[in-house]
Short mmCIF file of C-alpha atoms and ligand atoms in Angstrom, two decimals:
data_model
loop_
_atom_site.label_atom_id
_atom_site.label_comp_id
_atom_site.label_asym_id
_atom_site.label_seq_id
_atom_site.Cartn_x
_atom_site.Cartn_y
_atom_site.Cartn_z
CA UNK K 1 51.33 94.92 70.90
CA UNK K 2 53.22 93.81 74.03
CA UNK K 3 51.56 91.40 76.43
CA UNK K 4 51.01 93.67 79.44
CA UNK K 5 49.28 96.33 77.37
CA UNK K 6 47.21 93.72 75.57
CA UNK K 7 46.16 92.11 78.85
CA UNK K 8 45.21 95.49 80.26
CA UNK K 9 43.16 96.42 77.26
CA UNK K 10 41.30 93.12 77.34
CA UNK K 11 40.66 93.25 81.05
CA UNK K 12 39.61 96.87 81.00
CA UNK K 13 36.67 95.86 78.85
CA UNK K 14 35.65 93.34 81.48
CA UNK K 15 35.87 96.01 84.17
CA UNK K 16 33.73 98.33 82.14
CA UNK K 17 31.18 95.62 81.59
CA UNK K 18 31.31 94.52 85.22
CA UNK K 19 31.91 91.00 83.96
CA UNK K 20 32.91 88.16 86.23
CA UNK K 21 34.79 86.11 83.68
CA UNK K 22 38.34 85.43 84.83
CA UNK K 23 41.18 86.42 82.53
CA UNK K 24 44.78 85.25 82.28
CA UNK K 25 46.96 87.13 84.71
CA UNK K 26 49.30 89.93 83.76
CA UNK K 27 52.88 89.15 82.94
CA UNK K 28 54.91 92.25 83.58
CA UNK K 29 58.51 92.10 82.71
CA UNK K 30 61.18 94.58 81.82
CA UNK K 31 60.78 93.74 78.16
CA UNK K 32 57.12 94.76 78.20
CA UNK K 33 56.08 98.28 77.41
CA UNK K 34 54.00 100.01 80.02
CA UNK K 35 50.42 101.14 79.77
CA UNK K 36 50.31 104.66 78.32
CA UNK K 37 48.17 106.92 80.50
CA UNK K 38 47.09 110.53 79.84
CA UNK K 39 45.20 112.58 82.43
CA UNK K 40 42.94 115.60 81.96
CA UNK K 41 42.12 117.80 84.98
CA UNK K 42 45.14 118.35 87.23
CA UNK K 43 43.29 119.45 90.36
CA UNK K 44 43.46 117.83 93.77
CA UNK K 45 42.00 114.46 92.76
CA UNK K 46 43.90 114.29 89.47
CA UNK K 47 47.30 115.10 90.95
CA UNK K 48 46.99 112.94 94.07
CA UNK K 49 44.87 109.82 93.66
CA UNK K 50 45.07 109.45 89.88
CA UNK K 51 48.50 111.10 89.59
CA UNK K 52 51.15 110.80 92.28
CA UNK K 53 49.68 107.62 93.77
CA UNK K 54 49.62 105.80 90.41
CA UNK K 55 53.18 106.87 89.59
CA UNK K 56 54.49 105.78 92.97
CA UNK K 57 52.49 102.58 93.31
CA UNK K 58 52.64 101.09 89.80
CA UNK K 59 55.97 102.17 88.26
CA UNK K 60 56.34 98.84 86.42
CA UNK K 61 52.81 98.84 85.07
CA UNK K 62 52.10 102.28 83.67
CA UNK K 63 53.66 105.50 82.48
CA UNK K 64 52.17 108.96 82.07
CA UNK K 65 52.49 110.22 78.50
CA UNK K 66 50.58 113.50 78.90
CA UNK K 67 48.83 115.85 81.32
CA UNK K 68 46.19 118.38 80.34
CA UNK K 69 44.35 121.23 82.07
CA UNK K 70 43.04 124.66 81.10
CA UNK K 71 45.22 126.30 83.76
CA UNK K 72 48.88 126.36 82.57
CA UNK K 73 50.16 127.31 86.03
CA UNK K 74 48.46 124.39 87.74
CA UNK K 75 49.61 122.11 84.93
CA UNK K 76 53.27 122.99 85.55
CA UNK K 77 52.84 122.46 89.30
CA UNK K 78 51.05 119.16 88.66
CA UNK K 79 53.91 117.83 86.56
CA UNK K 80 56.39 118.34 89.36
CA UNK K 81 54.00 117.24 92.16
CA UNK K 82 53.07 114.01 90.39
CA UNK K 83 56.73 113.44 89.54
CA UNK K 84 56.55 112.85 85.77
CA UNK K 85 58.55 114.03 82.75
CA UNK K 86 55.78 113.81 80.16
CA UNK K 87 54.66 116.81 78.07
CA UNK K 88 51.78 118.99 79.25
CA UNK K 89 48.96 120.43 77.13
CA UNK K 90 46.28 123.05 77.51
CA UNK K 91 44.62 121.47 74.46
CA UNK K 92 43.17 118.02 75.18
CA UNK K 93 42.86 116.92 71.53
CA UNK K 94 46.46 117.88 70.88
CA UNK K 95 47.52 115.75 73.83
CA UNK K 96 45.64 112.69 72.60
CA UNK K 97 46.77 113.12 68.99
CA UNK K 98 50.39 113.56 69.96
CA UNK K 99 50.78 111.06 72.81
CA UNK K 100 48.38 108.30 71.65
CA UNK K 101 47.49 107.03 75.14
CA UNK K 102 45.92 103.64 75.84
CA UNK K 103 43.92 105.07 78.70
CA UNK K 104 42.60 108.57 79.40
CA UNK K 105 41.78 109.49 83.00
CA UNK K 106 39.18 112.26 83.37
CA UNK K 107 39.38 114.31 86.59
CA UNK K 108 38.07 117.67 85.47
CA UNK K 109 35.08 119.52 86.93
CA UNK K 110 31.89 117.46 86.66
CA UNK K 111 30.13 119.49 83.95
CA UNK K 112 33.02 118.88 81.54
CA UNK K 113 33.46 115.10 81.99
CA UNK K 114 31.29 114.28 78.95
CA UNK K 115 33.52 116.32 76.60
CA UNK K 116 36.60 114.26 77.40
CA UNK K 117 34.81 110.93 77.71
CA UNK K 118 33.23 111.35 74.27
CA UNK K 119 36.35 112.71 72.54
CA UNK K 120 38.51 110.06 74.21
CA UNK K 121 36.29 107.21 73.00
CA UNK K 122 36.04 108.75 69.51
CA UNK K 123 39.80 109.10 69.34
CA UNK K 124 40.23 105.38 70.06
CA UNK K 125 41.16 105.34 73.74
CA UNK K 126 39.79 103.56 76.77
CA UNK K 127 38.49 106.10 79.26
CA UNK K 128 38.32 106.06 83.04
CA UNK K 129 36.26 108.87 84.52
CA UNK K 130 35.87 110.12 88.04
CA UNK K 131 32.34 110.26 89.40
CA UNK K 132 29.84 111.64 88.62
CA UNK K 133 29.65 110.34 85.05
CA UNK K 134 28.06 113.68 84.14
CA UNK K 135 25.57 116.22 85.52
CA UNK K 136 22.41 116.00 83.42
CA UNK K 137 20.35 113.63 81.29
CA UNK K 138 21.29 115.15 77.90
CA UNK K 139 25.00 114.80 78.50
CA UNK K 140 24.35 111.32 79.88
CA UNK K 141 22.58 110.30 76.65
CA UNK K 142 25.45 111.74 74.59
CA UNK K 143 27.90 109.58 76.55
CA UNK K 144 25.69 106.49 76.16
CA UNK K 145 25.51 107.09 72.36
CA UNK K 146 29.28 107.62 72.08
CA UNK K 147 30.02 104.47 74.07
CA UNK K 148 27.68 102.42 71.87
CA UNK K 149 29.45 103.63 68.73
CA UNK K 150 32.90 103.02 70.15
CA UNK K 151 34.81 99.77 70.41
CA UNK K 152 36.57 101.21 73.46
CA UNK K 153 35.54 101.04 77.09
CA UNK K 154 34.48 103.37 79.83
CA UNK K 155 35.18 102.72 83.52
CA UNK K 156 33.63 104.83 86.29
CA UNK K 157 35.86 105.13 89.35
CA UNK K 158 33.35 104.29 92.08
CA UNK K 159 35.66 103.87 95.05
CA UNK K 160 33.06 103.52 97.84
CA UNK K 161 32.10 100.04 96.64
CA UNK K 162 35.64 98.92 97.44
CA UNK K 163 35.65 99.87 101.13
CA UNK K 164 35.67 96.61 103.16
CA UNK K 165 32.74 97.82 105.26
CA UNK K 166 30.55 98.43 102.22
CA UNK K 167 31.68 95.17 100.66
CA UNK K 168 30.64 93.29 103.82
CA UNK K 169 27.11 94.69 103.52
CA UNK K 170 27.03 93.51 99.89
CA UNK K 171 28.20 90.05 100.96
CA UNK K 172 25.43 89.74 103.58
CA UNK K 173 22.78 90.85 101.10
CA UNK K 174 24.12 88.53 98.39
CA UNK K 175 23.99 85.51 100.71
CA UNK K 176 20.37 86.34 101.55
CA UNK K 177 21.01 87.07 105.24
CA UNK K 178 17.66 88.90 105.54
CA UNK K 179 15.78 87.40 102.58
CA UNK K 180 14.56 89.80 99.90
CA UNK K 181 15.15 93.46 100.72
CA UNK K 182 11.89 95.39 100.66
CA UNK K 183 12.88 98.83 102.03
CA UNK K 184 15.93 100.84 103.05
CA UNK K 185 16.61 103.88 105.26
CA UNK K 186 19.85 105.61 104.18
CA UNK K 187 21.00 108.86 105.77
CA UNK K 188 24.31 110.61 105.12
CA UNK K 189 25.66 113.42 107.29
CA UNK K 190 28.44 115.73 106.03
CA UNK K 191 30.09 117.77 108.75
CA UNK K 192 30.80 121.49 108.78
CA UNK K 193 34.29 120.93 107.28
CA UNK K 194 33.54 118.47 104.50
CA UNK K 195 29.99 119.71 103.88
CA UNK K 196 31.07 123.36 103.83
CA UNK K 197 33.90 122.59 101.39
CA UNK K 198 31.33 122.09 98.63
CA UNK K 199 30.03 125.61 99.10
CA UNK K 200 33.47 127.24 98.85
CA UNK K 201 34.14 126.46 95.18
CA UNK K 202 32.62 125.32 91.88
CA UNK K 203 30.43 122.66 93.48
CA UNK K 204 28.23 125.49 94.79
CA UNK K 205 27.03 126.24 91.26
CA UNK K 206 24.54 123.75 89.81
CA UNK K 207 25.80 124.33 86.28
CA UNK K 208 29.24 123.06 87.40
CA UNK K 209 28.42 120.08 89.62
CA UNK K 210 24.74 119.37 89.05
CA UNK K 211 23.99 120.09 92.76
CA UNK K 212 24.99 117.66 95.51
CA UNK K 213 22.11 115.43 94.37
CA UNK K 214 24.53 114.55 91.58
CA UNK K 215 28.04 115.51 92.67
CA UNK K 216 27.95 113.88 96.11
CA UNK K 217 24.89 111.64 96.18
CA UNK K 218 26.03 109.76 93.04
CA UNK K 219 28.30 107.81 95.44
CA UNK K 220 25.39 106.91 97.67
CA UNK K 221 23.02 106.10 94.82
CA UNK K 222 25.63 103.87 93.26
CA UNK K 223 26.00 102.00 96.55
CA UNK K 224 22.23 101.56 96.73
CA UNK K 225 21.97 100.30 93.14
CA UNK K 226 24.81 97.85 93.76
CA UNK K 227 23.60 96.68 97.17
CA UNK K 228 20.01 96.21 95.96
CA UNK K 229 21.17 94.75 92.64
CA UNK K 230 18.37 96.56 90.85
CA UNK K 231 17.86 99.73 88.80
CA UNK K 232 15.98 102.77 90.16
CA UNK K 233 12.56 103.35 88.61
CA UNK K 234 11.03 106.48 90.13
CA UNK K 235 12.18 109.30 92.45
CA UNK K 236 10.32 111.87 94.52
CA UNK K 237 12.35 114.48 96.41
CA UNK K 238 12.43 117.63 98.49
CA UNK K 239 15.42 119.95 98.77
CA UNK K 240 16.27 123.44 99.95
CA UNK K 241 19.10 125.89 100.59
CA UNK K 242 18.63 126.99 104.19
CA UNK K 243 22.05 127.29 105.79
CA UNK K 244 24.77 128.35 103.32
CA UNK K 245 24.48 130.85 100.45
CA UNK K 246 22.04 133.69 101.04
CA UNK K 247 21.18 132.37 104.51
CA UNK K 248 23.48 134.57 106.57
CA UNK K 249 23.49 138.20 107.54
CA UNK K 250 27.13 138.76 106.55
CA UNK K 251 29.37 137.55 103.75
CA UNK K 252 32.75 138.38 102.26
CA UNK K 253 34.41 138.07 98.91
CA UNK K 254 36.68 135.21 100.01
CA UNK K 255 38.07 134.08 103.40
CA UNK K 256 41.51 135.62 102.78
CA UNK K 257 40.15 139.14 102.50
CA UNK K 258 37.00 138.82 104.59
CA UNK K 259 36.22 141.59 107.11
CA UNK K 260 34.14 139.08 109.16
CA UNK K 261 36.95 136.57 109.85
CA UNK K 262 36.74 136.94 113.59
CA UNK K 263 33.08 136.11 113.92
CA UNK K 264 32.61 133.55 111.12
CA UNK K 265 32.53 129.88 112.15
CA UNK K 266 33.40 128.95 108.59
CA UNK K 267 36.54 131.10 108.33
CA UNK K 268 39.30 129.01 106.70
CA UNK K 269 42.84 130.31 106.39
CA UNK K 270 43.96 128.83 103.08
CA UNK K 271 47.37 130.51 103.44
CA UNK K 272 48.19 127.93 106.14
CA UNK K 273 47.43 125.06 103.73
CA UNK K 274 50.55 124.66 101.58
CA UNK K 275 49.01 122.20 99.13
CA UNK K 276 45.99 124.43 98.45
CA UNK K 277 48.26 127.43 97.98
CA UNK K 278 50.42 125.53 95.45
CA UNK K 279 47.47 124.00 93.65
CA UNK K 280 45.03 126.90 93.51
CA UNK K 281 46.02 130.28 94.94
CA UNK K 282 49.29 130.58 93.00
CA UNK K 283 47.45 130.06 89.69
CA UNK K 284 44.35 132.20 90.20
CA UNK K 285 45.60 134.72 87.63
CA UNK K 286 45.01 132.23 84.79
CA UNK K 287 41.38 131.28 85.39
CA UNK K 288 40.09 133.15 88.45
CA UNK K 289 39.45 129.85 90.30
CA UNK K 290 39.06 130.93 93.96
CA UNK K 291 39.35 127.98 96.35
CA UNK K 292 38.36 129.84 99.55
CA UNK K 293 35.17 131.50 98.36
CA UNK K 294 32.61 132.59 100.92
CA UNK K 295 30.20 129.78 101.88
CA UNK K 296 27.55 132.51 102.09
CA UNK K 297 28.10 133.78 98.52
CA UNK K 298 24.83 134.94 96.95
CA UNK K 299 25.60 133.02 93.74
CA UNK K 300 25.36 129.62 95.44
CA UNK K 301 22.42 127.88 93.78
CA UNK K 302 22.55 124.28 95.03
CA UNK K 303 20.71 122.64 97.93
CA UNK K 304 22.10 122.00 101.40
CA UNK K 305 19.15 119.82 102.52
CA UNK K 306 18.11 116.76 100.54
CA UNK K 307 15.43 114.16 101.10
CA UNK K 308 14.26 111.60 98.54
CA UNK K 309 12.21 108.48 98.08
CA UNK K 310 13.44 106.08 95.44
CA UNK K 311 11.40 103.19 94.12
CA UNK K 312 13.39 100.38 92.53
CA UNK K 313 12.42 98.18 89.62
CA UNK K 314 12.46 95.17 92.01
CA UNK K 315 9.91 97.01 94.23
CA UNK K 316 12.34 97.92 97.02
CA UNK K 317 11.76 101.48 98.32
CA UNK K 318 14.44 103.74 99.79
CA UNK K 319 14.22 106.73 102.13
CA UNK K 320 17.38 108.78 101.55
CA UNK K 321 18.68 112.02 103.01
CA UNK K 322 21.85 114.10 102.71
CA UNK K 323 22.72 116.81 105.23
CA UNK K 324 25.60 119.23 104.65
CA UNK K 325 26.05 120.97 108.01
CA UNK K 326 26.05 118.20 110.58
CA UNK K 327 28.18 118.52 113.75
CA UNK K 328 29.71 115.14 112.84
CA UNK K 329 30.43 113.22 109.65
CA UNK K 330 28.92 109.77 109.30
CA UNK K 331 26.06 107.71 107.91
CA UNK K 332 23.39 105.23 108.88
CA UNK K 333 21.65 102.57 106.84
CA UNK K 334 19.03 99.94 107.61
CA UNK K 335 17.76 97.26 105.23
CA UNK K 336 14.38 95.67 105.95
CA UNK K 337 14.03 92.24 104.39
CA UNK K 338 11.45 89.49 104.29
CA UNK K 339 13.54 87.55 106.83
CA UNK K 340 15.03 90.28 109.00
CA UNK K 341 16.96 93.51 109.16
CA UNK K 342 20.54 94.72 108.70
CA UNK K 343 21.71 97.89 110.44
CA UNK K 344 25.00 99.58 109.69
CA UNK K 345 26.51 102.92 110.58
CA UNK K 346 29.87 104.62 110.27
CA UNK K 347 31.45 107.26 112.50
CA UNK K 348 28.44 108.13 114.64
CA UNK K 349 30.40 109.68 117.54
CA UNK K 350 27.78 108.84 120.18
CA UNK K 351 28.23 105.13 119.43
CA UNK K 352 31.90 104.84 118.45
CA UNK K 353 35.02 105.74 120.36
CA UNK K 354 36.42 108.37 117.98
CA UNK K 355 39.21 110.41 119.45
CA UNK K 356 40.10 112.52 116.40
CA UNK K 357 38.32 115.84 115.91
CA UNK K 358 35.91 116.31 113.01
CA UNK K 359 38.58 118.38 111.24
CA UNK K 360 41.18 115.60 111.70
CA UNK K 361 38.74 112.96 110.52
CA UNK K 362 38.11 114.92 107.34
CA UNK K 363 41.86 115.31 106.71
CA UNK K 364 42.42 111.56 107.27
CA UNK K 365 39.62 110.68 104.88
CA UNK K 366 41.17 112.77 102.12
CA UNK K 367 44.65 111.31 102.77
CA UNK K 368 45.94 108.69 100.33
CA UNK K 369 48.53 107.11 102.65
CA UNK K 370 47.60 104.02 104.62
CA UNK K 371 45.31 104.81 107.49
CA UNK K 372 44.86 103.23 110.89
CA UNK K 373 42.40 100.36 111.08
CA UNK K 374 39.15 100.96 112.86
CA UNK K 375 36.28 98.58 113.54
CA UNK K 376 32.61 99.38 113.12
CA UNK K 377 29.63 97.10 113.72
CA UNK K 378 27.17 95.63 111.25
CA UNK K 379 24.09 94.17 112.92
CA UNK K 380 22.11 91.34 111.36
CA UNK K 381 18.79 90.66 113.05
CA UNK K 382 16.87 87.70 111.65
CA UNK K 383 13.16 87.58 112.44
CA UNK K 384 12.42 85.57 115.62
CA UNK K 385 16.13 85.40 116.52
CA UNK K 386 18.65 87.30 118.62
CA UNK K 387 20.59 89.94 116.71
CA UNK K 388 24.22 89.33 115.72
CA UNK K 389 26.90 92.06 115.82
CA UNK K 390 29.89 91.72 113.55
CA UNK K 391 32.85 94.12 113.90
CA UNK K 392 34.14 94.95 110.42
CA UNK K 393 37.64 96.37 109.97
CA UNK K 394 38.34 99.25 107.64
CA UNK K 395 41.00 101.88 107.10
CA UNK K 396 40.60 105.46 108.16
CA UNK K 397 42.02 106.83 104.89
CA UNK K 398 41.20 107.04 101.21
CA UNK K 399 37.43 106.59 101.43
CA UNK K 400 37.44 103.79 103.98
CA UNK K 401 40.19 101.89 102.18
CA UNK K 402 38.14 101.87 98.96
CA UNK K 403 40.56 104.07 97.01
CA UNK K 404 43.56 101.75 97.06
CA UNK K 405 41.51 98.62 96.42
CA UNK K 406 39.95 100.24 93.36
CA UNK K 407 43.43 101.05 92.03
CA UNK K 408 44.72 97.54 92.60
CA UNK K 409 41.76 96.04 90.80
CA UNK K 410 42.17 98.31 87.79
CA UNK K 411 45.95 98.28 87.45
CA UNK K 412 47.39 95.37 89.43
CA UNK K 413 45.04 92.45 89.12
CA UNK K 414 42.30 93.43 86.68
CA UNK K 415 41.89 89.78 85.73
CA UNK K 416 41.00 88.65 89.22
CA UNK K 417 37.48 87.36 89.63
CA UNK K 418 35.43 89.56 91.95
CA UNK K 419 32.47 87.81 93.59
CA UNK K 420 31.08 91.18 94.70
CA UNK K 421 30.93 92.72 91.21
CA UNK K 422 32.54 95.96 92.31
CA UNK K 423 33.76 97.08 88.89
CA UNK K 424 31.54 99.84 87.50
CA UNK K 425 30.84 100.72 83.90
CA UNK K 426 28.70 103.15 81.97
CA UNK K 427 25.34 101.76 83.06
CA UNK K 428 26.33 102.03 86.72
CA UNK K 429 27.60 105.57 86.17
CA UNK K 430 24.42 106.54 84.37
CA UNK K 431 21.95 104.96 86.80
CA UNK K 432 23.52 106.61 89.83
CA UNK K 433 23.56 110.03 88.17
CA UNK K 434 20.01 109.67 86.89
CA UNK K 435 18.65 109.25 90.42
CA UNK K 436 20.22 112.62 91.29
CA UNK K 437 18.91 114.24 88.11
CA UNK K 438 15.43 112.85 88.81
CA UNK K 439 15.60 114.12 92.41
CA UNK K 440 16.59 117.59 91.20
CA UNK K 441 13.74 117.63 88.71
CA UNK K 442 11.31 116.38 91.34
CA UNK K 443 12.31 119.15 93.80
CA UNK K 444 11.69 121.67 91.05
CA UNK K 445 8.43 120.23 89.70
CA UNK K 446 6.94 118.87 92.93
CA UNK K 447 6.20 115.62 91.06
CA UNK K 448 7.72 112.14 90.97
CA UNK K 449 10.12 111.58 88.07
CA UNK K 450 10.56 108.29 86.24
CA UNK K 451 14.10 107.23 85.36
CA UNK K 452 12.96 105.94 81.96
CA UNK K 453 11.94 109.52 80.98
CA UNK K 454 15.52 110.73 81.19
CA UNK K 455 17.53 108.65 78.71
CA UNK K 456 16.86 105.59 76.56
CA UNK K 457 18.05 103.25 79.36
CA UNK K 458 15.18 101.09 80.66
CA UNK K 459 15.38 100.24 84.37
CA UNK K 460 15.69 96.52 85.05
CA UNK K 461 14.58 94.60 88.13
CA UNK K 462 18.00 92.94 88.17
CA UNK K 463 21.08 94.98 87.29
CA UNK K 464 22.84 94.03 84.09
N1 LIG H 1 35.69 109.54 93.94
C1 LIG H 1 35.93 110.44 94.86
O1 LIG H 1 35.84 110.15 96.02
C2 LIG H 1 36.31 111.84 94.45
C3 LIG H 1 36.96 112.69 95.35
C4 LIG H 1 37.29 113.97 94.93
C5 LIG H 1 36.97 114.39 93.64
N2 LIG H 1 36.35 113.53 92.79
C6 LIG H 1 36.01 113.97 91.41
O2 LIG H 1 37.20 114.35 90.73
C7 LIG H 1 36.93 115.43 89.86
C8 LIG H 1 37.90 116.57 90.15
O3 LIG H 1 37.64 117.06 91.44
P1 LIG H 1 38.74 117.94 92.21
O4 LIG H 1 38.30 118.01 93.62
O5 LIG H 1 40.09 117.46 91.88
O6 LIG H 1 38.49 119.38 91.54
P2 LIG H 1 39.57 120.53 91.27
O7 LIG H 1 38.80 121.76 91.13
O8 LIG H 1 40.67 120.46 92.28
O9 LIG H 1 40.21 120.12 89.86
C9 LIG H 1 39.51 120.23 88.65
C10 LIG H 1 40.54 120.53 87.57
O10 LIG H 1 39.90 120.48 86.30
C11 LIG H 1 40.41 121.57 85.53
N3 LIG H 1 39.47 121.88 84.46
C12 LIG H 1 38.24 122.45 84.56
N4 LIG H 1 37.67 122.55 83.34
C13 LIG H 1 38.56 122.02 82.46
C14 LIG H 1 38.54 121.83 81.05
N5 LIG H 1 37.49 122.22 80.30
N6 LIG H 1 39.60 121.26 80.48
C15 LIG H 1 40.68 120.86 81.21
N7 LIG H 1 40.74 121.01 82.56
C16 LIG H 1 39.69 121.58 83.17
C17 LIG H 1 40.60 122.69 86.52
O11 LIG H 1 41.48 123.69 86.05
C18 LIG H 1 41.17 121.93 87.72
O12 LIG H 1 42.56 121.84 87.65
C19 LIG H 1 35.46 115.81 90.04
O13 LIG H 1 34.70 115.25 89.02
C20 LIG H 1 35.11 115.18 91.37
O14 LIG H 1 33.76 114.79 91.43
C21 LIG H 1 36.04 112.28 93.16
#
């Protein structure tokens, strides 16, 4: 085996384990073969962040050997959009058998992740999956079992940890700036562009995305687990669908053909969005995937209001909420500790000078090119002292600059020691998803749900 591939395969196991041990650095040279990558799920995330960006950013490090999707039209578009010459497959197993990749990237719809993770590991490949790891506890256990049997590794692409703002919070907590954290308030507000987008397509069906308790909140729960450096133990939650779905007096089939265009605040003209036309509308005939579904469709069966209490194994307690129809997009967090308090917030328009509209902010966030720098405060207030405000710089693109840092760590300098332990493996993927699964079960049963009831993973006071 050539040295760059060997180094990657060794370091990928450290990433998956979240290990801190330093490894020898990569030695890429023309004589070395590149890392063989195959991707399944050629939708927006697969073609952009895990497709085009990888091809353009790391041409000396990796090569795509195969692309796979159930939609042959989208697959053909993806090949040209990403800019690769590799073969394409509607059959995942055929792709892996034929192309023998080192690494499989999974960017399909959430409810199918487990199929490709498990088959990929069984077929002798390392696997990198998008979040959420999966959507329910049974699939989660199947993944845990497959990973235990396999000698290969599983990385979960948690990008939010890599945003400089979020990393700064981790640094303050790690250095004990407020002593031991005892409680947290964490509130996330999705605006009427980003929040509504989840109700226009497959995310609106719980059997596809596990509800936003899993699909979206997995990001937030992973941040909490990482910041608190502990596993969740018990969850109690409320949730409801009160704004989208059945909660409107009119609805259409999809925006394009809707008779209520003129009066609907959520009307979105997909025909003006070239990328969405190329990616989805032109290939509807193959799978019936409608990207501009009505946000008031009667079939929507997820929640748009979420409120949970999470108790951690180290005794910290968290009050969490997720709103999906806020006039602005942003979040607030406060950590109470034995020696003080940390307050942080992003994009609250009443406190920051944000000139872009909510629609422009959403577009910038989804963009993978380099964004402008913006500065947001983190306040540390030690007991009996004046508070201190620190302005932390971050990019207004690619999930606060987290996206590109995650890529660099995985592909460019996987051997670099990371004092903040940002690499995420199967346990991190599972623990974040299990909070969402427990919250969903709690909403439905009206009772608290223990994390240890869901899989054979036992919560630990200190994360492994
Ligand atoms: N980390 C992040 O910030 C972030 C951002 C966006 C999306 N994501 C994740 O990326 C994944 C993809 O999201 P997206 O927005 O690109 O969705 P998408 O709908 O644009 O793409 C999903 C693709 O999967 C394909 N697919 C569905 N079932 C399949 C199957 N059985 N076999 C092969 N292909 C199949 C679909 O045809 C489609 O092309 C999701 O899991 C999502 O949670 C993560």
